[in-house]
């Protein structure tokens, strides 16, 4: 923290820390405030004098926490926090520059509630910064996302209705392990009882979420991001089997996790996976890999690659 803050500012910062991290100890509080432990305890005393109940307890799980029923003052942002918040919102939701966008409307309310000296710069940033939308991103329905997050927290199995990119739909009961945001897309990492396997579903393609009475226990060593990366390219309608003549170490940097898993094979390597969109797989993914390859599996993918090859060949044909 800046060293020139007033005792009042440090006391308010103390309140924010206790609100965000109940159980903060005196030494942790001192470190966050940039003061001695004695000074940190003094700011706790200031809060108590102001009528804010701050409870303390000893032991390994002790520390300071706000008492039940505490009515907190409005949230106070520093200038850096306010500008960082606006930048993060615009980065994830370019349409938030418009007042009629739901996220934009919420951001406007936050800016209006800020003190004049902080809110002015945040408003200028929002008004004059422009963000180009990511064509690969997809915004899921907030209610659907909230229902899935609640099921993850409660460890409760749900029934989802899903529609693939090609319009194929189905229902399945899943154990929702985690909701993961990756490159502008929201995914549900789960165990599908229909497939009896781990699956990753894009939340923007989940049409309904229904509760069930069944509970579940997620894997104890679950790493949601790593598990998502591992399973993005599995479980879809059309199998893919692509052989590269180059070594795995050279090909690997060009392979995105949704394309499948890459394995060494002789002097080259093989990519095995599945896709719901062979045309996109061929046009956007395989066409970008700068190594010779052969599609040895997946009739749909072979047909999609043939279409791309014909189109590129036609582009080089001589005109008479």
PDB file of N, CA, C and O in Angstrom, residues 104-159:
ATOM      1  N   UNK A 104     -22.973  -3.961 -19.629  1.00  0.00           N
ATOM      2  CA  UNK A 104     -22.682  -2.539 -19.707  1.00  0.00           C
ATOM      3  C   UNK A 104     -23.506  -1.733 -18.717  1.00  0.00           C
ATOM      4  O   UNK A 104     -23.009  -0.784 -18.099  1.00  0.00           O
ATOM      5  N   UNK A 105     -24.780  -2.114 -18.557  1.00  0.00           N
ATOM      6  CA  UNK A 105     -25.636  -1.420 -17.592  1.00  0.00           C
ATOM      7  C   UNK A 105     -25.128  -1.617 -16.170  1.00  0.00           C
ATOM      8  O   UNK A 105     -25.104  -0.674 -15.368  1.00  0.00           O
ATOM      9  N   UNK A 106     -24.697  -2.848 -15.862  1.00  0.00           N
ATOM     10  CA  UNK A 106     -24.155  -3.114 -14.519  1.00  0.00           C
ATOM     11  C   UNK A 106     -22.867  -2.335 -14.290  1.00  0.00           C
ATOM     12  O   UNK A 106     -22.641  -1.776 -13.210  1.00  0.00           O
ATOM     13  N   UNK A 107     -22.022  -2.291 -15.316  1.00  0.00           N
ATOM     14  CA  UNK A 107     -20.774  -1.541 -15.189  1.00  0.00           C
ATOM     15  C   UNK A 107     -21.056  -0.061 -14.981  1.00  0.00           C
ATOM     16  O   UNK A 107     -20.390   0.610 -14.182  1.00  0.00           O
ATOM     17  N   UNK A 108     -22.071   0.467 -15.674  1.00  0.00           N
ATOM     18  CA  UNK A 108     -22.435   1.863 -15.505  1.00  0.00           C
ATOM     19  C   UNK A 108     -22.861   2.179 -14.080  1.00  0.00           C
ATOM     20  O   UNK A 108     -22.525   3.234 -13.532  1.00  0.00           O
ATOM     21  N   UNK A 109     -23.606   1.272 -13.472  1.00  0.00           N
ATOM     22  CA  UNK A 109     -24.034   1.482 -12.088  1.00  0.00           C
ATOM     23  C   UNK A 109     -22.843   1.498 -11.136  1.00  0.00           C
ATOM     24  O   UNK A 109     -22.802   2.285 -10.190  1.00  0.00           O
ATOM     25  N   UNK A 110     -21.872   0.601 -11.381  1.00  0.00           N
ATOM     26  CA  UNK A 110     -20.674   0.583 -10.540  1.00  0.00           C
ATOM     27  C   UNK A 110     -19.920   1.894 -10.673  1.00  0.00           C
ATOM     28  O   UNK A 110     -19.488   2.497  -9.678  1.00  0.00           O
ATOM     29  N   UNK A 111     -19.769   2.376 -11.910  1.00  0.00           N
ATOM     30  CA  UNK A 111     -19.031   3.624 -12.136  1.00  0.00           C
ATOM     31  C   UNK A 111     -19.736   4.801 -11.475  1.00  0.00           C
ATOM     32  O   UNK A 111     -19.101   5.674 -10.874  1.00  0.00           O
ATOM     33  N   UNK A 112     -21.073   4.831 -11.565  1.00  0.00           N
ATOM     34  CA  UNK A 112     -21.823   5.926 -10.954  1.00  0.00           C
ATOM     35  C   UNK A 112     -21.672   5.950  -9.436  1.00  0.00           C
ATOM     36  O   UNK A 112     -21.750   7.010  -8.808  1.00  0.00           O
ATOM     37  N   UNK A 113     -21.454   4.779  -8.841  1.00  0.00           N
ATOM     38  CA  UNK A 113     -21.339   4.701  -7.381  1.00  0.00           C
ATOM     39  C   UNK A 113     -19.946   5.052  -6.885  1.00  0.00           C
ATOM     40  O   UNK A 113     -19.735   5.201  -5.683  1.00  0.00           O
ATOM     41  N   UNK A 114     -18.990   5.204  -7.806  1.00  0.00           N
ATOM     42  CA  UNK A 114     -17.623   5.504  -7.403  1.00  0.00           C
ATOM     43  C   UNK A 114     -17.472   6.977  -7.035  1.00  0.00           C
ATOM     44  O   UNK A 114     -18.196   7.834  -7.547  1.00  0.00           O
ATOM     45  N   UNK A 115     -16.516   7.284  -6.161  1.00  0.00           N
ATOM     46  CA  UNK A 115     -16.214   8.693  -5.868  1.00  0.00           C
ATOM     47  C   UNK A 115     -15.830   9.430  -7.140  1.00  0.00           C
ATOM     48  O   UNK A 115     -15.307   8.836  -8.095  1.00  0.00           O
ATOM     49  N   UNK A 116     -16.065  10.737  -7.175  1.00  0.00           N
ATOM     50  CA  UNK A 116     -15.866  11.536  -8.379  1.00  0.00           C
ATOM     51  C   UNK A 116     -14.465  11.384  -8.958  1.00  0.00           C
ATOM     52  O   UNK A 116     -14.300  11.184 -10.167  1.00  0.00           O
ATOM     53  N   UNK A 117     -13.440  11.458  -8.110  1.00  0.00           N
ATOM     54  CA  UNK A 117     -12.072  11.431  -8.631  1.00  0.00           C
ATOM     55  C   UNK A 117     -11.700  10.090  -9.239  1.00  0.00           C
ATOM     56  O   UNK A 117     -10.862  10.003 -10.137  1.00  0.00           O
ATOM     57  N   UNK A 118     -12.318   9.011  -8.763  1.00  0.00           N
ATOM     58  CA  UNK A 118     -12.054   7.679  -9.310  1.00  0.00           C
ATOM     59  C   UNK A 118     -13.010   7.372 -10.452  1.00  0.00           C
ATOM     60  O   UNK A 118     -12.610   6.879 -11.514  1.00  0.00           O
ATOM     61  N   UNK A 119     -14.291   7.683 -10.269  1.00  0.00           N
ATOM     62  CA  UNK A 119     -15.299   7.357 -11.267  1.00  0.00           C
ATOM     63  C   UNK A 119     -15.120   8.105 -12.564  1.00  0.00           C
ATOM     64  O   UNK A 119     -15.455   7.586 -13.642  1.00  0.00           O
ATOM     65  N   UNK A 120     -14.574   9.335 -12.521  1.00  0.00           N
ATOM     66  CA  UNK A 120     -14.412  10.135 -13.734  1.00  0.00           C
ATOM     67  C   UNK A 120     -13.494   9.423 -14.730  1.00  0.00           C
ATOM     68  O   UNK A 120     -13.809   9.301 -15.906  1.00  0.00           O
ATOM     69  N   UNK A 121     -12.348   8.941 -14.246  1.00  0.00           N
ATOM     70  CA  UNK A 121     -11.403   8.276 -15.148  1.00  0.00           C
ATOM     71  C   UNK A 121     -11.945   6.935 -15.632  1.00  0.00           C
ATOM     72  O   UNK A 121     -11.715   6.546 -16.774  1.00  0.00           O
ATOM     73  N   UNK A 122     -12.661   6.220 -14.768  1.00  0.00           N
ATOM     74  CA  UNK A 122     -13.256   4.952 -15.185  1.00  0.00           C
ATOM     75  C   UNK A 122     -14.293   5.183 -16.284  1.00  0.00           C
ATOM     76  O   UNK A 122     -14.382   4.415 -17.253  1.00  0.00           O
ATOM     77  N   UNK A 123     -15.089   6.250 -16.148  1.00  0.00           N
ATOM     78  CA  UNK A 123     -16.105   6.562 -17.153  1.00  0.00           C
ATOM     79  C   UNK A 123     -15.464   6.953 -18.478  1.00  0.00           C
ATOM     80  O   UNK A 123     -15.936   6.563 -19.555  1.00  0.00           O
ATOM     81  N   UNK A 124     -14.369   7.734 -18.417  1.00  0.00           N
ATOM     82  CA  UNK A 124     -13.669   8.124 -19.644  1.00  0.00           C
ATOM     83  C   UNK A 124     -13.085   6.902 -20.337  1.00  0.00           C
ATOM     84  O   UNK A 124     -13.172   6.767 -21.572  1.00  0.00           O
ATOM     85  N   UNK A 125     -12.503   6.001 -19.559  1.00  0.00           N
ATOM     86  CA  UNK A 125     -11.945   4.775 -20.137  1.00  0.00           C
ATOM     87  C   UNK A 125     -13.029   3.967 -20.828  1.00  0.00           C
ATOM     88  O   UNK A 125     -12.860   3.501 -21.958  1.00  0.00           O
ATOM     89  N   UNK A 126     -14.163   3.806 -20.175  1.00  0.00           N
ATOM     90  CA  UNK A 126     -15.250   3.023 -20.764  1.00  0.00           C
ATOM     91  C   UNK A 126     -15.795   3.677 -22.031  1.00  0.00           C
ATOM     92  O   UNK A 126     -16.125   3.007 -23.002  1.00  0.00           O
ATOM     93  N   UNK A 127     -15.875   5.005 -22.031  1.00  0.00           N
ATOM     94  CA  UNK A 127     -16.470   5.716 -23.167  1.00  0.00           C
ATOM     95  C   UNK A 127     -15.578   5.697 -24.394  1.00  0.00           C
ATOM     96  O   UNK A 127     -16.053   5.585 -25.527  1.00  0.00           O
ATOM     97  N   UNK A 128     -14.279   5.797 -24.200  1.00  0.00           N
ATOM     98  CA  UNK A 128     -13.381   5.989 -25.343  1.00  0.00           C
ATOM     99  C   UNK A 128     -12.592   4.746 -25.735  1.00  0.00           C
ATOM    100  O   UNK A 128     -12.001   4.721 -26.819  1.00  0.00           O
ATOM    101  N   UNK A 129     -12.544   3.737 -24.886  1.00  0.00           N
ATOM    102  CA  UNK A 129     -11.851   2.498 -25.262  1.00  0.00           C
ATOM    103  C   UNK A 129     -12.771   1.651 -26.129  1.00  0.00           C
ATOM    104  O   UNK A 129     -13.969   1.559 -25.882  1.00  0.00           O
ATOM    105  N   UNK A 130     -12.217   1.048 -27.161  1.00  0.00           N
ATOM    106  CA  UNK A 130     -12.981   0.190 -28.052  1.00  0.00           C
ATOM    107  C   UNK A 130     -12.387  -1.213 -28.017  1.00  0.00           C
ATOM    108  O   UNK A 130     -11.168  -1.377 -28.013  1.00  0.00           O
ATOM    109  N   UNK A 131     -13.239  -2.208 -28.004  1.00  0.00           N
ATOM    110  CA  UNK A 131     -12.784  -3.601 -27.942  1.00  0.00           C
ATOM    111  C   UNK A 131     -13.350  -4.373 -29.117  1.00  0.00           C
ATOM    112  O   UNK A 131     -14.550  -4.288 -29.412  1.00  0.00           O
ATOM    113  N   UNK A 132     -12.483  -5.084 -29.816  1.00  0.00           N
ATOM    114  CA  UNK A 132     -12.928  -5.917 -30.937  1.00  0.00           C
ATOM    115  C   UNK A 132     -13.397  -7.252 -30.393  1.00  0.00           C
ATOM    116  O   UNK A 132     -12.677  -7.910 -29.637  1.00  0.00           O
ATOM    117  N   UNK A 133     -14.603  -7.686 -30.742  1.00  0.00           N
ATOM    118  CA  UNK A 133     -15.099  -8.967 -30.219  1.00  0.00           C
ATOM    119  C   UNK A 133     -14.305 -10.143 -30.758  1.00  0.00           C
ATOM    120  O   UNK A 133     -13.853 -10.133 -31.904  1.00  0.00           O
ATOM    121  N   UNK A 134     -14.100 -11.117 -29.913  1.00  0.00           N
ATOM    122  CA  UNK A 134     -13.430 -12.354 -30.302  1.00  0.00           C
ATOM    123  C   UNK A 134     -14.459 -13.258 -30.970  1.00  0.00           C
ATOM    124  O   UNK A 134     -15.434 -13.671 -30.346  1.00  0.00           O
ATOM    125  N   UNK A 135     -14.233 -13.565 -32.264  1.00  0.00           N
ATOM    126  CA  UNK A 135     -15.241 -14.352 -32.988  1.00  0.00           C
ATOM    127  C   UNK A 135     -15.330 -15.785 -32.480  1.00  0.00           C
ATOM    128  O   UNK A 135     -16.287 -16.495 -32.788  1.00  0.00           O
ATOM    129  N   UNK A 136     -14.335 -16.203 -31.704  1.00  0.00           N
ATOM    130  CA  UNK A 136     -14.372 -17.563 -31.170  1.00  0.00           C
ATOM    131  C   UNK A 136     -15.044 -17.625 -29.792  1.00  0.00           C
ATOM    132  O   UNK A 136     -15.326 -18.711 -29.303  1.00  0.00           O
ATOM    133  N   UNK A 137     -15.280 -16.474 -29.170  1.00  0.00           N
ATOM    134  CA  UNK A 137     -15.885 -16.483 -27.848  1.00  0.00           C
ATOM    135  C   UNK A 137     -17.379 -16.757 -27.952  1.00  0.00           C
ATOM    136  O   UNK A 137     -17.985 -16.594 -29.006  1.00  0.00           O
ATOM    137  N   UNK A 138     -17.966 -17.171 -26.846  1.00  0.00           N
ATOM    138  CA  UNK A 138     -19.408 -17.461 -26.817  1.00  0.00           C
ATOM    139  C   UNK A 138     -19.922 -17.159 -25.418  1.00  0.00           C
ATOM    140  O   UNK A 138     -19.347 -17.613 -24.436  1.00  0.00           O
ATOM    141  N   UNK A 139     -20.992 -16.382 -25.332  1.00  0.00           N
ATOM    142  CA  UNK A 139     -21.545 -15.983 -24.050  1.00  0.00           C
ATOM    143  C   UNK A 139     -22.712 -16.885 -23.678  1.00  0.00           C
ATOM    144  O   UNK A 139     -23.739 -16.886 -24.352  1.00  0.00           O
ATOM    145  N   UNK A 140     -22.593 -17.691 -22.637  1.00  0.00           N
ATOM    146  CA  UNK A 140     -23.704 -18.552 -22.227  1.00  0.00           C
ATOM    147  C   UNK A 140     -24.785 -17.765 -21.510  1.00  0.00           C
ATOM    148  O   UNK A 140     -24.566 -16.634 -21.069  1.00  0.00           O
ATOM    149  N   UNK A 141     -25.943 -18.371 -21.384  1.00  0.00           N
ATOM    150  CA  UNK A 141     -27.045 -17.758 -20.646  1.00  0.00           C
ATOM    151  C   UNK A 141     -26.662 -17.680 -19.161  1.00  0.00           C
ATOM    152  O   UNK A 141     -26.261 -18.688 -18.569  1.00  0.00           O
ATOM    153  N   UNK A 142     -26.765 -16.495 -18.542  1.00  0.00           N
ATOM    154  CA  UNK A 142     -26.375 -16.370 -17.130  1.00  0.00           C
ATOM    155  C   UNK A 142     -27.154 -17.295 -16.206  1.00  0.00           C
ATOM    156  O   UNK A 142     -26.590 -17.830 -15.243  1.00  0.00           O
ATOM    157  N   UNK A 143     -28.452 -17.495 -16.482  1.00  0.00           N
ATOM    158  CA  UNK A 143     -29.251 -18.368 -15.617  1.00  0.00           C
ATOM    159  C   UNK A 143     -28.775 -19.815 -15.707  1.00  0.00           C
ATOM    160  O   UNK A 143     -28.695 -20.522 -14.695  1.00  0.00           O
ATOM    161  N   UNK A 144     -28.443 -20.261 -16.923  1.00  0.00           N
ATOM    162  CA  UNK A 144     -27.931 -21.625 -17.099  1.00  0.00           C
ATOM    163  C   UNK A 144     -26.597 -21.784 -16.383  1.00  0.00           C
ATOM    164  O   UNK A 144     -26.360 -22.773 -15.680  1.00  0.00           O
ATOM    165  N   UNK A 145     -25.727 -20.792 -16.554  1.00  0.00           N
ATOM    166  CA  UNK A 145     -24.421 -20.842 -15.905  1.00  0.00           C
ATOM    167  C   UNK A 145     -24.562 -20.862 -14.391  1.00  0.00           C
ATOM    168  O   UNK A 145     -23.888 -21.632 -13.697  1.00  0.00           O
ATOM    169  N   UNK A 146     -25.464 -20.029 -13.862  1.00  0.00           N
ATOM    170  CA  UNK A 146     -25.680 -19.975 -12.419  1.00  0.00           C
ATOM    171  C   UNK A 146     -26.190 -21.301 -11.890  1.00  0.00           C
ATOM    172  O   UNK A 146     -25.758 -21.771 -10.822  1.00  0.00           O
ATOM    173  N   UNK A 147     -27.112 -21.936 -12.628  1.00  0.00           N
ATOM    174  CA  UNK A 147     -27.651 -23.228 -12.196  1.00  0.00           C
ATOM    175  C   UNK A 147     -26.564 -24.293 -12.154  1.00  0.00           C
ATOM    176  O   UNK A 147     -26.515 -25.127 -11.235  1.00  0.00           O
ATOM    177  N   UNK A 148     -25.653 -24.268 -13.127  1.00  0.00           N
ATOM    178  CA  UNK A 148     -24.576 -25.253 -13.155  1.00  0.00           C
ATOM    179  C   UNK A 148     -23.562 -25.001 -12.035  1.00  0.00           C
ATOM    180  O   UNK A 148     -23.092 -25.942 -11.398  1.00  0.00           O
ATOM    181  N   UNK A 149     -23.237 -23.739 -11.799  1.00  0.00           N
ATOM    182  CA  UNK A 149     -22.301 -23.413 -10.722  1.00  0.00           C
ATOM    183  C   UNK A 149     -22.888 -23.837  -9.370  1.00  0.00           C
ATOM    184  O   UNK A 149     -22.180 -24.366  -8.505  1.00  0.00           O
ATOM    185  N   UNK A 150     -24.198 -23.605  -9.193  1.00  0.00           N
ATOM    186  CA  UNK A 150     -24.850 -24.015  -7.949  1.00  0.00           C
ATOM    187  C   UNK A 150     -24.784 -25.532  -7.779  1.00  0.00           C
ATOM    188  O   UNK A 150     -24.568 -26.043  -6.670  1.00  0.00           O
ATOM    189  N   UNK A 151     -24.961 -26.270  -8.875  1.00  0.00           N
ATOM    190  CA  UNK A 151     -24.893 -27.732  -8.812  1.00  0.00           C
ATOM    191  C   UNK A 151     -23.474 -28.201  -8.503  1.00  0.00           C
ATOM    192  O   UNK A 151     -23.276 -29.177  -7.772  1.00  0.00           O
ATOM    193  N   UNK A 152     -22.475 -27.511  -9.066  1.00  0.00           N
ATOM    194  CA  UNK A 152     -21.080 -27.836  -8.756  1.00  0.00           C
ATOM    195  C   UNK A 152     -20.822 -27.651  -7.267  1.00  0.00           C
ATOM    196  O   UNK A 152     -20.229 -28.503  -6.601  1.00  0.00           O
ATOM    197  N   UNK A 153     -21.286 -26.518  -6.720  1.00  0.00           N
ATOM    198  CA  UNK A 153     -21.056 -26.224  -5.304  1.00  0.00           C
ATOM    199  C   UNK A 153     -21.778 -27.210  -4.394  1.00  0.00           C
ATOM    200  O   UNK A 153     -21.253 -27.605  -3.351  1.00  0.00           O
ATOM    201  N   UNK A 154     -22.993 -27.614  -4.799  1.00  0.00           N
ATOM    202  CA  UNK A 154     -23.789 -28.524  -3.977  1.00  0.00           C
ATOM    203  C   UNK A 154     -23.456 -29.985  -4.229  1.00  0.00           C
ATOM    204  O   UNK A 154     -23.968 -30.865  -3.546  1.00  0.00           O
ATOM    205  N   UNK A 155     -22.611 -30.254  -5.252  1.00  0.00           N
ATOM    206  CA  UNK A 155     -22.269 -31.626  -5.651  1.00  0.00           C
ATOM    207  C   UNK A 155     -23.537 -32.425  -5.931  1.00  0.00           C
ATOM    208  O   UNK A 155     -23.721 -33.537  -5.413  1.00  0.00           O
ATOM    209  N   UNK A 156     -24.379 -31.844  -6.765  1.00  0.00           N
ATOM    210  CA  UNK A 156     -25.671 -32.458  -7.086  1.00  0.00           C
ATOM    211  C   UNK A 156     -25.740 -32.759  -8.581  1.00  0.00           C
ATOM    212  O   UNK A 156     -25.472 -31.895  -9.416  1.00  0.00           O
ATOM    213  N   UNK A 157     -26.086 -33.977  -8.909  1.00  0.00           N
ATOM    214  CA  UNK A 157     -26.221 -34.378 -10.308  1.00  0.00           C
ATOM    215  C   UNK A 157     -27.360 -33.610 -10.971  1.00  0.00           C
ATOM    216  O   UNK A 157     -28.365 -33.296 -10.328  1.00  0.00           O
ATOM    217  N   UNK A 158     -27.187 -33.284 -12.261  1.00  0.00           N
ATOM    218  CA  UNK A 158     -28.223 -32.561 -12.991  1.00  0.00           C
ATOM    219  C   UNK A 158     -28.518 -33.262 -14.310  1.00  0.00           C
ATOM    220  O   UNK A 158     -27.710 -34.047 -14.821  1.00  0.00           O
ATOM    221  N   UNK A 159     -29.681 -32.962 -14.855  1.00  0.00           N
ATOM    222  CA  UNK A 159     -30.087 -33.442 -16.174  1.00  0.00           C
ATOM    223  C   UNK A 159     -29.988 -32.270 -17.133  1.00  0.00           C
ATOM    224  O   UNK A 159     -30.656 -31.247 -16.939  1.00  0.00           O
TER     225      UNK A 159
END
